[in-house]
């Protein structure tokens, strides 16, 4: 009987771990270039890169760098490239930072001259999405409350919803594979 209890706990722990791992994403800051001092010839700034991505609680950002550091700072220190009062300081060359809340996160290079030429980034972490109740049904008379009377399709699903749906589907499939592996 004890082995069944241990097996159940193992399955439960594995499923929870799989759900956490599948529902977060790791972003590499600067893509293949990494966290480097901008040359002025770069096709995009770090903030342009951040604006193209959607960050959620649980996601991580990976900073890869040499002979530098990454500082998490407040907004005033970000604007002034002030390196003397960081909230967190990382110097290992391979920094992984996990977002534990929604809101803005400010990162700068530990070398103020690098920061002043653009080696800094603001990352906005999205609030968890809430399920919205459906709007009112269109009236039978065709006045429709803003709906096009020729188009009875619901509005499209945005990319974030699709990503969450895919993530949960992947979690379920992974959990099933783990259960099958442990019991077969």
mmCIF file of C-alpha atoms in Angstrom:
data_model
loop_
_atom_site.group_PDB
_atom_site.id
_atom_site.type_symbol
_atom_site.label_atom_id
_atom_site.label_comp_id
_atom_site.label_asym_id
_atom_site.label_seq_id
_atom_site.Cartn_x
_atom_site.Cartn_y
_atom_site.Cartn_z
ATOM 1 C CA UNK A 1 0.000 0.000 0.000
ATOM 2 C CA UNK A 2 2.898 2.349 0.733
ATOM 3 C CA UNK A 3 4.244 2.003 -2.805
ATOM 4 C CA UNK A 4 0.877 3.093 -4.273
ATOM 5 C CA UNK A 5 0.974 6.199 -2.080
ATOM 6 C CA UNK A 6 4.532 6.993 -3.172
ATOM 7 C CA UNK A 7 3.621 6.411 -6.826
ATOM 8 C CA UNK A 8 0.608 8.726 -6.546
ATOM 9 C CA UNK A 9 2.724 11.445 -4.927
ATOM 10 C CA UNK A 10 5.367 11.045 -7.623
ATOM 11 C CA UNK A 11 2.758 11.340 -10.384
ATOM 12 C CA UNK A 12 1.202 14.377 -8.732
ATOM 13 C CA UNK A 13 4.566 16.096 -8.237
ATOM 14 C CA UNK A 14 5.641 15.304 -11.804
ATOM 15 C CA UNK A 15 2.406 16.684 -13.244
ATOM 16 C CA UNK A 16 2.703 19.896 -11.240
ATOM 17 C CA UNK A 17 6.347 20.297 -12.254
ATOM 18 C CA UNK A 18 5.453 19.724 -15.913
ATOM 19 C CA UNK A 19 2.677 22.317 -15.694
ATOM 20 C CA UNK A 20 5.033 24.922 -14.252
ATOM 21 C CA UNK A 21 7.749 24.236 -16.816
ATOM 22 C CA UNK A 22 5.397 24.268 -19.785
ATOM 23 C CA UNK A 23 3.523 27.404 -18.724
ATOM 24 C CA UNK A 24 6.588 29.639 -18.565
ATOM 25 C CA UNK A 25 8.873 30.822 -21.313
ATOM 26 C CA UNK A 26 12.567 31.732 -21.382
ATOM 27 C CA UNK A 27 13.503 34.812 -23.417
ATOM 28 C CA UNK A 28 17.109 35.441 -24.452
ATOM 29 C CA UNK A 29 17.830 39.170 -24.151
ATOM 30 C CA UNK A 30 19.418 40.449 -27.351
ATOM 31 C CA UNK A 31 18.682 37.148 -29.090
ATOM 32 C CA UNK A 32 21.891 35.560 -30.425
ATOM 33 C CA UNK A 33 24.009 38.688 -29.722
ATOM 34 C CA UNK A 34 23.340 38.590 -26.021
ATOM 35 C CA UNK A 35 23.724 41.475 -23.557
ATOM 36 C CA UNK A 36 26.389 43.651 -25.207
ATOM 37 C CA UNK A 37 27.215 47.329 -25.532
ATOM 38 C CA UNK A 38 25.296 48.704 -28.542
ATOM 39 C CA UNK A 39 27.454 49.678 -31.513
ATOM 40 C CA UNK A 40 25.063 52.205 -33.010
ATOM 41 C CA UNK A 41 24.611 49.978 -36.057
ATOM 42 C CA UNK A 42 22.229 47.580 -34.341
ATOM 43 C CA UNK A 43 18.941 46.993 -36.179
ATOM 44 C CA UNK A 44 16.949 47.315 -32.934
ATOM 45 C CA UNK A 45 17.415 48.500 -29.375
ATOM 46 C CA UNK A 46 16.825 46.314 -26.352
ATOM 47 C CA UNK A 47 13.551 48.150 -25.662
ATOM 48 C CA UNK A 48 12.367 47.529 -29.234
ATOM 49 C CA UNK A 49 13.135 43.841 -28.701
ATOM 50 C CA UNK A 50 11.195 43.844 -25.406
ATOM 51 C CA UNK A 51 8.209 45.561 -27.035
ATOM 52 C CA UNK A 52 7.928 42.735 -29.584
ATOM 53 C CA UNK A 53 7.510 40.125 -26.836
ATOM 54 C CA UNK A 54 4.804 39.421 -24.259
ATOM 55 C CA UNK A 55 6.145 38.629 -20.809
ATOM 56 C CA UNK A 56 4.080 36.868 -18.145
ATOM 57 C CA UNK A 57 4.563 36.003 -14.485
ATOM 58 C CA UNK A 58 6.787 32.914 -14.318
ATOM 59 C CA UNK A 59 8.644 33.715 -17.545
ATOM 60 C CA UNK A 60 12.405 34.180 -17.387
ATOM 61 C CA UNK A 61 14.876 36.374 -19.227
ATOM 62 C CA UNK A 62 18.383 35.133 -19.934
ATOM 63 C CA UNK A 63 21.254 37.631 -20.067
ATOM 64 C CA UNK A 64 24.450 36.283 -21.675
ATOM 65 C CA UNK A 65 27.454 38.610 -21.352
ATOM 66 C CA UNK A 66 31.211 38.929 -20.760
ATOM 67 C CA UNK A 67 33.159 41.526 -18.772
ATOM 68 C CA UNK A 68 29.950 43.248 -17.717
ATOM 69 C CA UNK A 69 27.063 42.868 -15.303
ATOM 70 C CA UNK A 70 23.296 43.266 -15.163
ATOM 71 C CA UNK A 71 21.633 45.481 -12.593
ATOM 72 C CA UNK A 72 17.950 45.490 -11.731
ATOM 73 C CA UNK A 73 17.168 49.097 -10.810
ATOM 74 C CA UNK A 74 14.214 51.407 -10.209
ATOM 75 C CA UNK A 75 12.867 53.733 -12.901
ATOM 76 C CA UNK A 76 14.850 56.802 -11.756
ATOM 77 C CA UNK A 77 18.145 54.888 -11.751
ATOM 78 C CA UNK A 78 17.225 53.466 -15.163
ATOM 79 C CA UNK A 79 16.686 56.941 -16.630
ATOM 80 C CA UNK A 80 19.936 58.295 -15.138
ATOM 81 C CA UNK A 81 22.054 55.147 -15.660
ATOM 82 C CA UNK A 82 22.809 55.173 -11.937
ATOM 83 C CA UNK A 83 24.734 51.993 -11.081
ATOM 84 C CA UNK A 84 25.318 52.785 -7.385
ATOM 85 C CA UNK A 85 21.980 51.614 -5.950
ATOM 86 C CA UNK A 86 20.823 48.392 -7.670
ATOM 87 C CA UNK A 87 17.952 46.304 -6.333
ATOM 88 C CA UNK A 88 19.791 43.211 -7.646
ATOM 89 C CA UNK A 89 23.242 42.762 -9.176
ATOM 90 C CA UNK A 90 24.323 39.863 -11.392
ATOM 91 C CA UNK A 91 27.900 39.255 -12.569
ATOM 92 C CA UNK A 92 28.074 35.580 -13.538
ATOM 93 C CA UNK A 93 27.840 36.062 -17.327
ATOM 94 C CA UNK A 94 24.803 33.789 -17.594
ATOM 95 C CA UNK A 95 22.013 35.425 -15.637
ATOM 96 C CA UNK A 96 18.490 34.011 -15.567
ATOM 97 C CA UNK A 97 15.905 36.306 -13.977
ATOM 98 C CA UNK A 98 12.363 35.074 -13.271
ATOM 99 C CA UNK A 99 9.408 37.466 -13.158
ATOM 100 C CA UNK A 100 7.448 37.000 -9.937
ATOM 101 C CA UNK A 101 4.926 39.806 -10.395
ATOM 102 C CA UNK A 102 3.305 41.917 -13.078
ATOM 103 C CA UNK A 103 4.506 45.437 -13.817
ATOM 104 C CA UNK A 104 7.686 47.041 -15.072
ATOM 105 C CA UNK A 105 11.213 45.718 -14.567
ATOM 106 C CA UNK A 106 14.242 47.924 -15.290
ATOM 107 C CA UNK A 107 17.664 46.503 -16.151
ATOM 108 C CA UNK A 108 20.877 48.359 -16.987
ATOM 109 C CA UNK A 109 24.486 47.443 -17.643
ATOM 110 C CA UNK A 110 26.727 47.629 -14.596
ATOM 111 C CA UNK A 111 29.043 49.887 -16.618
ATOM 112 C CA UNK A 112 27.434 53.323 -16.755
ATOM 113 C CA UNK A 113 29.077 54.214 -20.089
ATOM 114 C CA UNK A 114 27.442 51.119 -21.638
ATOM 115 C CA UNK A 115 24.091 52.110 -20.171
ATOM 116 C CA UNK A 116 24.385 55.649 -21.546
ATOM 117 C CA UNK A 117 24.738 54.330 -25.115
ATOM 118 C CA UNK A 118 21.678 52.091 -24.789
ATOM 119 C CA UNK A 119 22.575 48.903 -22.916
ATOM 120 C CA UNK A 120 19.445 49.024 -20.821
ATOM 121 C CA UNK A 121 15.973 47.559 -21.066
ATOM 122 C CA UNK A 122 12.479 48.021 -19.670
ATOM 123 C CA UNK A 123 10.374 44.868 -19.559
ATOM 124 C CA UNK A 124 6.645 45.003 -18.917
ATOM 125 C CA UNK A 125 5.190 41.843 -17.395
ATOM 126 C CA UNK A 126 1.515 41.424 -18.207
ATOM 127 C CA UNK A 127 -1.206 41.002 -15.593
ATOM 128 C CA UNK A 128 -2.762 37.541 -15.590
ATOM 129 C CA UNK A 129 -5.656 37.604 -18.022
ATOM 130 C CA UNK A 130 -9.121 37.299 -16.623
ATOM 131 C CA UNK A 131 -11.980 35.560 -18.363
ATOM 132 C CA UNK A 132 -14.411 38.123 -19.663
ATOM 133 C CA UNK A 133 -18.131 37.457 -19.741
ATOM 134 C CA UNK A 134 -19.608 37.399 -23.217
ATOM 135 C CA UNK A 135 -21.309 40.528 -24.475
ATOM 136 C CA UNK A 136 -25.045 40.771 -25.011
ATOM 137 C CA UNK A 137 -26.562 38.733 -27.820
ATOM 138 C CA UNK A 138 -27.529 40.642 -30.960
ATOM 139 C CA UNK A 139 -31.174 41.593 -31.187
ATOM 140 C CA UNK A 140 -33.334 39.633 -33.621
ATOM 141 C CA UNK A 141 -34.411 42.842 -35.377
ATOM 142 C CA UNK A 142 -30.967 43.355 -36.880
ATOM 143 C CA UNK A 143 -30.057 46.459 -34.866
ATOM 144 C CA UNK A 144 -27.474 44.187 -33.360
ATOM 145 C CA UNK A 145 -25.684 46.225 -30.741
ATOM 146 C CA UNK A 146 -22.728 46.966 -33.032
ATOM 147 C CA UNK A 147 -22.521 43.624 -34.811
ATOM 148 C CA UNK A 148 -22.435 43.457 -38.562
ATOM 149 C CA UNK A 149 -25.711 41.801 -39.523
ATOM 150 C CA UNK A 150 -23.974 39.957 -42.386
ATOM 151 C CA UNK A 151 -21.247 38.517 -40.167
ATOM 152 C CA UNK A 152 -22.450 36.224 -37.376
ATOM 153 C CA UNK A 153 -18.978 34.954 -36.430
ATOM 154 C CA UNK A 154 -17.565 35.777 -32.998
ATOM 155 C CA UNK A 155 -14.488 38.002 -32.857
ATOM 156 C CA UNK A 156 -11.146 36.285 -33.405
ATOM 157 C CA UNK A 157 -9.005 34.898 -30.607
ATOM 158 C CA UNK A 158 -5.908 36.956 -29.837
ATOM 159 C CA UNK A 159 -2.415 35.456 -29.819
ATOM 160 C CA UNK A 160 -2.126 35.433 -26.022
ATOM 161 C CA UNK A 161 -5.250 33.300 -25.704
ATOM 162 C CA UNK A 162 -3.926 30.931 -28.356
ATOM 163 C CA UNK A 163 -0.605 30.675 -26.500
ATOM 164 C CA UNK A 164 -2.329 29.879 -23.203
ATOM 165 C CA UNK A 165 -4.554 27.279 -24.884
ATOM 166 C CA UNK A 166 -1.520 25.640 -26.487
ATOM 167 C CA UNK A 167 0.342 25.779 -23.182
ATOM 168 C CA UNK A 168 -2.445 24.068 -21.250
ATOM 169 C CA UNK A 169 -2.925 21.467 -23.990
ATOM 170 C CA UNK A 170 0.810 20.733 -23.837
ATOM 171 C CA UNK A 171 0.597 20.464 -20.042
ATOM 172 C CA UNK A 172 -2.212 17.923 -20.248
ATOM 173 C CA UNK A 173 -0.426 15.845 -22.888
ATOM 174 C CA UNK A 174 2.833 15.939 -20.904
ATOM 175 C CA UNK A 175 0.988 14.898 -17.754
ATOM 176 C CA UNK A 176 -0.626 11.984 -19.578
ATOM 177 C CA UNK A 177 2.750 10.828 -20.902
ATOM 178 C CA UNK A 178 4.202 10.984 -17.395
ATOM 179 C CA UNK A 179 1.305 8.984 -15.967
ATOM 180 C CA UNK A 180 1.576 6.402 -18.744
ATOM 181 C CA UNK A 181 5.336 6.169 -18.266
ATOM 182 C CA UNK A 182 5.044 5.623 -14.532
ATOM 183 C CA UNK A 183 2.244 3.053 -14.728
ATOM 184 C CA UNK A 184 3.303 1.111 -17.819
#
